[in-house]
PDB file of C-alpha atoms and ligand atoms in Angstrom:
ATOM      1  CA  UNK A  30       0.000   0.000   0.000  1.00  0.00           C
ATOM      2  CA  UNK A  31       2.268   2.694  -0.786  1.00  0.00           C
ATOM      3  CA  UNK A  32      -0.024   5.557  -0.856  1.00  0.00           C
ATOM      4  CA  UNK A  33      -1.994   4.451   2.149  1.00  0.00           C
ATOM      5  CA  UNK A  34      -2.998   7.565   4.330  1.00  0.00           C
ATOM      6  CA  UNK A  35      -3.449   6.425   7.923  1.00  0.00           C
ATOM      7  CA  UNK A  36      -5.858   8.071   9.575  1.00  0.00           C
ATOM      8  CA  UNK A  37      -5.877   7.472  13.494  1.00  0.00           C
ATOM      9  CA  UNK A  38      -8.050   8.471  16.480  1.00  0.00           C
ATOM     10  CA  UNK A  39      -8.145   8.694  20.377  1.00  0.00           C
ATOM     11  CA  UNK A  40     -11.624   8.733  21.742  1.00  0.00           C
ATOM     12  CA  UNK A  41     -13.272   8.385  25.127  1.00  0.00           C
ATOM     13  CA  UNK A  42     -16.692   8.898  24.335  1.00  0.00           C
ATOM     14  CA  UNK A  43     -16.459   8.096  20.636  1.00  0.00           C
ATOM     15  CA  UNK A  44     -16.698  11.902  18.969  1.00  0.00           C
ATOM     16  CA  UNK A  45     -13.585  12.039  17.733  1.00  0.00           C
ATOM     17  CA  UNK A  46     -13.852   9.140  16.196  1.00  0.00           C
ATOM     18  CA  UNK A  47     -16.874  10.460  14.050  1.00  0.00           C
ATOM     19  CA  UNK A  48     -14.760  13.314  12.675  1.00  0.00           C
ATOM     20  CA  UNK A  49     -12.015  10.975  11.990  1.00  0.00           C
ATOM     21  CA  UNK A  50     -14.633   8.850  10.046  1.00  0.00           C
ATOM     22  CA  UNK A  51     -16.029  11.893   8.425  1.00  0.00           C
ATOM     23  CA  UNK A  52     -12.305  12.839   7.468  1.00  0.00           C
ATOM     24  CA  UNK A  53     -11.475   9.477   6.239  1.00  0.00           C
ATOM     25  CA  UNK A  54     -14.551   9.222   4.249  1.00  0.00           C
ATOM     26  CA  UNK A  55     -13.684  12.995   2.205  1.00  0.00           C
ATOM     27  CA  UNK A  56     -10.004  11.748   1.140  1.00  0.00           C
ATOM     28  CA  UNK A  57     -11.968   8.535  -0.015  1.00  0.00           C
ATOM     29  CA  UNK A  58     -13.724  10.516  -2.034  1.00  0.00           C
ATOM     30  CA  UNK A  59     -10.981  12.479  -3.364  1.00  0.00           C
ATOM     31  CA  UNK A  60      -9.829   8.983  -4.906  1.00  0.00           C
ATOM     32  CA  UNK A  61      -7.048   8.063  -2.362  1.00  0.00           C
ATOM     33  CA  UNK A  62      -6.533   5.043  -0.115  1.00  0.00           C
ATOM     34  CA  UNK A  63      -6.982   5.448   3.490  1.00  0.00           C
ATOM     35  CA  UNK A  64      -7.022   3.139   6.107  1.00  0.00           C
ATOM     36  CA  UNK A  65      -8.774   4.815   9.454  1.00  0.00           C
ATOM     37  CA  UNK A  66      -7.770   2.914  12.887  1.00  0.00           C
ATOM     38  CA  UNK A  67      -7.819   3.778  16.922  1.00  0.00           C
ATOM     39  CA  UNK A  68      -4.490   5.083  17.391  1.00  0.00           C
ATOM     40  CA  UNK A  69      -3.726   2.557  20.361  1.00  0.00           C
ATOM     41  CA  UNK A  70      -4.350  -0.431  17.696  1.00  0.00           C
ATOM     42  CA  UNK A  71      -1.614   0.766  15.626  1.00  0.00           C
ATOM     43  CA  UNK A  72       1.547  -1.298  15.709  1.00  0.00           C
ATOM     44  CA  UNK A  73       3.581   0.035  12.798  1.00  0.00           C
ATOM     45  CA  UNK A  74       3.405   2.906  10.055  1.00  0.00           C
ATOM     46  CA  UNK A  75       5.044   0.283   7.555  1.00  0.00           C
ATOM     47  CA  UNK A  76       2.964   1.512   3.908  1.00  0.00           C
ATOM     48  CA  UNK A  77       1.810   4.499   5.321  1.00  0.00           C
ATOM     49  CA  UNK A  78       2.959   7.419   3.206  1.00  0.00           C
ATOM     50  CA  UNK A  79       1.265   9.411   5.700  1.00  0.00           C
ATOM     51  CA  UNK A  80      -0.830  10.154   8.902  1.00  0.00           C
ATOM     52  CA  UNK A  81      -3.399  11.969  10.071  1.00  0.00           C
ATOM     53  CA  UNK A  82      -3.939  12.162  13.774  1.00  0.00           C
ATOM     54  CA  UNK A  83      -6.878  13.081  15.587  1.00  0.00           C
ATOM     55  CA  UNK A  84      -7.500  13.388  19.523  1.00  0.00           C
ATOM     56  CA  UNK A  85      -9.532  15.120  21.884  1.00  0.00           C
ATOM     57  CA  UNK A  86      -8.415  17.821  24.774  1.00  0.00           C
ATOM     58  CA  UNK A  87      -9.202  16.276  28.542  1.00  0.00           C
ATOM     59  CA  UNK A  88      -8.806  18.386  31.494  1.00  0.00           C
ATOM     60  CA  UNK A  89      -6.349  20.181  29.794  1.00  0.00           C
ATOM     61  CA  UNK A  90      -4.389  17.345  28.035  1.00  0.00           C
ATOM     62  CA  UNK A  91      -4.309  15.721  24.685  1.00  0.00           C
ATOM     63  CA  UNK A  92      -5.766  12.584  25.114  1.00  0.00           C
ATOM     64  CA  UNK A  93      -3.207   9.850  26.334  1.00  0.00           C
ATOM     65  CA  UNK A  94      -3.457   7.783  23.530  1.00  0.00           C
ATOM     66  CA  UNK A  95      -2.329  10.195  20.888  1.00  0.00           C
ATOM     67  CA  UNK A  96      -0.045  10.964  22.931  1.00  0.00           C
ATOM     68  CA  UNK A  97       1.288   7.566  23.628  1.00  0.00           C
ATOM     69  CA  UNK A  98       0.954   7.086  19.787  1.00  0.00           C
ATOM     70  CA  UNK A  99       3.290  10.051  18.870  1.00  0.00           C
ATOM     71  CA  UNK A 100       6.136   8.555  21.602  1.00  0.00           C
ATOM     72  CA  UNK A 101       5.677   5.347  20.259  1.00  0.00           C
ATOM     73  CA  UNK A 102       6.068   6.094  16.160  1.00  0.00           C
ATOM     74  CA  UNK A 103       8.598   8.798  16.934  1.00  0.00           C
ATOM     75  CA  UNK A 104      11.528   7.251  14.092  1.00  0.00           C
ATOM     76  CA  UNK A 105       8.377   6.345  11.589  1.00  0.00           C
ATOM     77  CA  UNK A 106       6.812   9.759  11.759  1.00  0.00           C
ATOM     78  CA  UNK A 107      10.045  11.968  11.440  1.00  0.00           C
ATOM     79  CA  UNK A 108       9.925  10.259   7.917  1.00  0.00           C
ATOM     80  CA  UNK A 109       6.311  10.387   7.036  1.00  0.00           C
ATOM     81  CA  UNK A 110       4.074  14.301   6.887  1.00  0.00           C
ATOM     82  CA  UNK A 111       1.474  14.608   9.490  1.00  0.00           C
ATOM     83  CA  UNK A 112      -1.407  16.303  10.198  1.00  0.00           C
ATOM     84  CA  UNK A 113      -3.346  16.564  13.683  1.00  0.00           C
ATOM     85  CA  UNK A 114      -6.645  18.029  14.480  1.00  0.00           C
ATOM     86  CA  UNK A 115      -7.888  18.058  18.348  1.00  0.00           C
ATOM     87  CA  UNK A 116     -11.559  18.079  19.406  1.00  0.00           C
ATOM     88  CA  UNK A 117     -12.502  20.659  22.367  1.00  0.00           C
ATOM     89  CA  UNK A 118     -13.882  23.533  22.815  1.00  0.00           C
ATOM     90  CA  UNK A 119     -17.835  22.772  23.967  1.00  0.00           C
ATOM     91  CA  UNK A 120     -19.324  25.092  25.535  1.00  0.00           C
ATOM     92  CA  UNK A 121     -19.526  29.231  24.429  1.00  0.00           C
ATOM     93  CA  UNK A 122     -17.675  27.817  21.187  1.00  0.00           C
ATOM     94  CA  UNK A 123     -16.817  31.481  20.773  1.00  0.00           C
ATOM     95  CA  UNK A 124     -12.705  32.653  19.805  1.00  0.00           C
ATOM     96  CA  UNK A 125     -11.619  32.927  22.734  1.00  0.00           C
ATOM     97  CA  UNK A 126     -12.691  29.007  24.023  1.00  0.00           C
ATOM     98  CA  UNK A 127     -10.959  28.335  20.397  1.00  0.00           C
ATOM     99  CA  UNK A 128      -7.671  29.648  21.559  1.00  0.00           C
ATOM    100  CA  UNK A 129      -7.534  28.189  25.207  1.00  0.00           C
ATOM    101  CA  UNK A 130      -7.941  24.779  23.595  1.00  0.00           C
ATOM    102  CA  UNK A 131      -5.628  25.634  20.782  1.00  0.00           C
ATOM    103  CA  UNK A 132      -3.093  26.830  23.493  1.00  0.00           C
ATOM    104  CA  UNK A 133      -3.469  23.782  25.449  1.00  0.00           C
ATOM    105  CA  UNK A 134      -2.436  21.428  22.124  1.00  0.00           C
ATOM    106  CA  UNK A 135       0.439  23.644  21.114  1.00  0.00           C
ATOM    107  CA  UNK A 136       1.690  23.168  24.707  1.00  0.00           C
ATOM    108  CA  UNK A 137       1.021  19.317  24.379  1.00  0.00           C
ATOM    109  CA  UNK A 138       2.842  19.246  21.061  1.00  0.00           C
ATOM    110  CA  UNK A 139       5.421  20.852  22.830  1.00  0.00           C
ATOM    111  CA  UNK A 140       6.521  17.959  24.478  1.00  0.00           C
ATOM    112  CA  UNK A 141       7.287  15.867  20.854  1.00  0.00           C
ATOM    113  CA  UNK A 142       9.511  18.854  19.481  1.00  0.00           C
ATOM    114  CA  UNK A 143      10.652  16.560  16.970  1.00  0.00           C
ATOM    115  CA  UNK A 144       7.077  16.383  15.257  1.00  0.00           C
ATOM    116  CA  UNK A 145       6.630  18.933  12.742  1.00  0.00           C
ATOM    117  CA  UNK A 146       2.901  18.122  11.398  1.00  0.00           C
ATOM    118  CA  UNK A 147       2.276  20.029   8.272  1.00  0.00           C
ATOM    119  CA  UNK A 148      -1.034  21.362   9.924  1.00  0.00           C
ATOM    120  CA  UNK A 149      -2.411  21.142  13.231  1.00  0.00           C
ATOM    121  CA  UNK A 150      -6.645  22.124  13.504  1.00  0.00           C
ATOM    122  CA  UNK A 151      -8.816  22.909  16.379  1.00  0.00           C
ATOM    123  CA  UNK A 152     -12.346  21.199  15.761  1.00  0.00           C
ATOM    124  CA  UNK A 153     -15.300  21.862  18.071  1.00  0.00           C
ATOM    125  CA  UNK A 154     -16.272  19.330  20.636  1.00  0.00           C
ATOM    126  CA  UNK A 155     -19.291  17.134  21.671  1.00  0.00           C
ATOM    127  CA  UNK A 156     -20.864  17.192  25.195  1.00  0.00           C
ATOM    128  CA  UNK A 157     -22.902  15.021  26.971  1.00  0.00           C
ATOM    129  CA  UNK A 158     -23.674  14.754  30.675  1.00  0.00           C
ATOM    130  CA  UNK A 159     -24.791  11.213  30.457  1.00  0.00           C
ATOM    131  CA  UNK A 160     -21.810   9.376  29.331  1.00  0.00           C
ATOM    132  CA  UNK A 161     -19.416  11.145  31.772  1.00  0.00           C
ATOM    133  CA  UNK A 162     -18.120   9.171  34.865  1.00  0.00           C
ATOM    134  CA  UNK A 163     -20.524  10.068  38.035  1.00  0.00           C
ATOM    135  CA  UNK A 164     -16.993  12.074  39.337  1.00  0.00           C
ATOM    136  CA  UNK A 165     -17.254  14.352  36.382  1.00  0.00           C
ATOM    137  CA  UNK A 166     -20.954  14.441  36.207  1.00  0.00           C
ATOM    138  CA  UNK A 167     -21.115  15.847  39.642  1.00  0.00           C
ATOM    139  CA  UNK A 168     -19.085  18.648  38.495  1.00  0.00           C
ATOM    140  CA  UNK A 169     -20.254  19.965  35.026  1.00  0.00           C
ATOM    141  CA  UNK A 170     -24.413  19.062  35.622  1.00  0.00           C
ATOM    142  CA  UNK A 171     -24.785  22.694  34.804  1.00  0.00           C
ATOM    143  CA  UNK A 172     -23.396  22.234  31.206  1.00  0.00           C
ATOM    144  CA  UNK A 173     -26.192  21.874  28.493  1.00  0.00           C
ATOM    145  CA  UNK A 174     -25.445  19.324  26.200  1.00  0.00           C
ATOM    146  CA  UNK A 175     -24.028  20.765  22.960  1.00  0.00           C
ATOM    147  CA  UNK A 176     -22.324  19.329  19.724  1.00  0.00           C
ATOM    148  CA  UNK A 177     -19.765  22.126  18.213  1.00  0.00           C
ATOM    149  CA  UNK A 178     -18.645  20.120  15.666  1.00  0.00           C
ATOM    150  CA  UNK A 179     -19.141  21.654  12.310  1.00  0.00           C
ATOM    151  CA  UNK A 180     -19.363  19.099   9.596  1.00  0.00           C
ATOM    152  CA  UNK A 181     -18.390  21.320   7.016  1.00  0.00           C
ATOM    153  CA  UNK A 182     -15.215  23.122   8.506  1.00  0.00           C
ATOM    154  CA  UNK A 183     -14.246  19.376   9.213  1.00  0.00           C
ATOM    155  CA  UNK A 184     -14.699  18.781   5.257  1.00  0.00           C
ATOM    156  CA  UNK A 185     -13.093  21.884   4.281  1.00  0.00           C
ATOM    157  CA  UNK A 186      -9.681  20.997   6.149  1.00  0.00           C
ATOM    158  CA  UNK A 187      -9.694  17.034   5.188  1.00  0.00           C
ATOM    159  CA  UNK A 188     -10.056  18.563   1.358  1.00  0.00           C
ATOM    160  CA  UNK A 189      -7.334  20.382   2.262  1.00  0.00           C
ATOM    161  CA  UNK A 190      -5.090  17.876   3.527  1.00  0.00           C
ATOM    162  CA  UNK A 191      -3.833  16.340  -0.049  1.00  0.00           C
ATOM    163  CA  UNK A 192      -1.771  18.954  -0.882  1.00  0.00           C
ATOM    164  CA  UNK A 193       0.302  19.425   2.614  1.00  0.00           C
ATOM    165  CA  UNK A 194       0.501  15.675   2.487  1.00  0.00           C
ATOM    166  CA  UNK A 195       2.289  15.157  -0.344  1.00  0.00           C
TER     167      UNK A 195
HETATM  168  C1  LIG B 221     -14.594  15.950  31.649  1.00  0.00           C
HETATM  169  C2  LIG B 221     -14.264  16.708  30.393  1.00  0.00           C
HETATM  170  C3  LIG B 221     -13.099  17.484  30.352  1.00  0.00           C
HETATM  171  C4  LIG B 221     -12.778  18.200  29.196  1.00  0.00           C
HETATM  172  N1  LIG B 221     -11.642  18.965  29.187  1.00  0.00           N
HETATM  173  C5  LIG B 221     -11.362  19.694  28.083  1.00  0.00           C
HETATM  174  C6  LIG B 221     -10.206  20.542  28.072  1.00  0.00           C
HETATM  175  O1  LIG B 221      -9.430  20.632  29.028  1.00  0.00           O
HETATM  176  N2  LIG B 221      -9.985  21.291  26.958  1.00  0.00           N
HETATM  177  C7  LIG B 221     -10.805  21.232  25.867  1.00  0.00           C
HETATM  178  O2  LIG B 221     -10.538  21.937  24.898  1.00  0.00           O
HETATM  179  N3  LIG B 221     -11.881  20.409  25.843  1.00  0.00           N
HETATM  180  C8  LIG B 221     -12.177  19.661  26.916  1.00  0.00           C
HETATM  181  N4  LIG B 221     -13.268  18.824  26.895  1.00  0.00           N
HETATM  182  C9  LIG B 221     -14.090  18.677  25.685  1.00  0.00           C
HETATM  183  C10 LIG B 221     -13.801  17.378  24.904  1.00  0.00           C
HETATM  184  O3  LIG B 221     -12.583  17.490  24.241  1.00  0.00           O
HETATM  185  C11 LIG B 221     -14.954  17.149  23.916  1.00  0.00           C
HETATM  186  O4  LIG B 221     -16.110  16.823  24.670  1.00  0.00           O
HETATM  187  C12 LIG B 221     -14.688  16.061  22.884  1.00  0.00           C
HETATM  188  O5  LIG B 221     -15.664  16.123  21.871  1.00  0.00           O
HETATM  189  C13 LIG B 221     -14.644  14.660  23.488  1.00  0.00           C
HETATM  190  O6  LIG B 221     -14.202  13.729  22.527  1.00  0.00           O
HETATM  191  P1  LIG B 221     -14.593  12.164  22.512  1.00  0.00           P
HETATM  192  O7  LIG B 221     -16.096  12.085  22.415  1.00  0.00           O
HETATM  193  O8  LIG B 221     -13.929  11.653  21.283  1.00  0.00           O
HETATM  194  O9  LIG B 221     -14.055  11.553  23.755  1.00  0.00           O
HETATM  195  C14 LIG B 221     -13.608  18.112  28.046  1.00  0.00           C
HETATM  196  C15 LIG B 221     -14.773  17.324  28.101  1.00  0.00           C
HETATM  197  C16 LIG B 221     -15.093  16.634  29.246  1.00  0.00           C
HETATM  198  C17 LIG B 221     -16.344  15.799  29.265  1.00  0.00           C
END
C-alpha cells in the first residue's frame, strides 16, 4: 500500500472518532486510499505514506493515547508528513474558548519537538452529561449538552489535507 494515508483516532466517548470517520470518508472521495484505525491499535506505520492524527483535549491534556501514539512512532513519523486536528472547545464555542484549547495542544505538542505536522486544527467538541463518569458528572451538571462540531469546517480541512501531504 504505498499511498496508504493512515488516519488514526483517540476517543473516550467516541466523537472524535466520528470526525475521523467523516475525514477518512472525504479523502476517499478524493480517490485516495486510506485506512482509518484507533491510534492505540496501531503497531507500525510500515505503507503508510502518511498520517493523520486526531484526539480530543481532557482536562487540559491531549488525550493519552495520541499521545502515547506520537512517543511510540517517533523514528516512523520523522519520515512520514502529518497532520493533527484536536476536538474541544464545547461550551460558548466562541474565539476565545478556540484559543484556550488551541493553546493547550500547542503546549502538548510541545513535548514531541521533533514532530513537525504540516497542519495542526482545532475542531469543536461534543458534550454530553450522560456518558461522563458520576466524578465528572457531579461537576459539570450545569453544562447543556451541545455538539460544536461543524461538519463542514471538518470537510473543508480534510479537502485540504492532499496537498500538505504530499
Ligand atoms: C470531563 C471533560 C473534560 C474536558 N476537558 C477539556 C479541556 O481541558 N480542553 C478542551 O478543549 N476540551 C475539553 N473537553 C471537551 C472534549 O474534548 C470534547 O467533549 C470532545 O468532543 C470529546 O471527545 P470524545 O467524544 O472523542 O471523547 C472536556 C470534556 C469533558 C467531558
Amino acid at each position: 500500500m504505498p499511498d496508504t494515508i493512515l488516519v488514526t483516532y483517540a476517543t473516550s466517548h467516541g466523537s472524535t472518532q466520528e470526525v475521523a470517520e467523516a475525514v477518512a470518508a472525504a479523502l476517499r472521495e478524493m480517490e485516495l486510499t486510506v485506512d482509518i484505525q484507533p491510534a492505540r491499535k496501531v503497531r507500525s506505520l510500515e505503507g503508510y505514506s502518511a498520517v493523520v492524527l486526531g484526539a480530543p483535549l481532557y482536562m487540559f491534556r491531549w488525550h493519552k493515547d495520541a499521545r502515547r501514539f506520537l512517543a511510540r512512532h517517533q523514528k516512523a513519523l520523522v519520515k512520514r508528513p502529518a497532520a493533527v486536528f484536536a476536538l474541544g472547545p464545547f461550551y460558548t464555542g466562541d474565539e476565545a474558548e478556540f484559543q484556550g484549547s488551541r493553546e493547550q495542544l500547542d503546549k502538548e505538542l510541545a513535548e514531541f519537538p521533533w514532530f513537525a505536522p504540516v497542519d495542526v486544527v482545532i475542531f469543536g467538541g461534543k458534550f454530553e452529561l450522560e456518558n461522563l463518569h458520576f466524578s465528572y458528572r457531579m461537576f459539570m451538571k450545569e453544562i447543556p449538552a451541545t455538539d460544536l462540531r461543524d461538519w463542514a469546517a471538518i470537510r473543508d480541512w480534510a479537502n485540504s489535507l492532499p496537498a500538505k501531504l504530499r
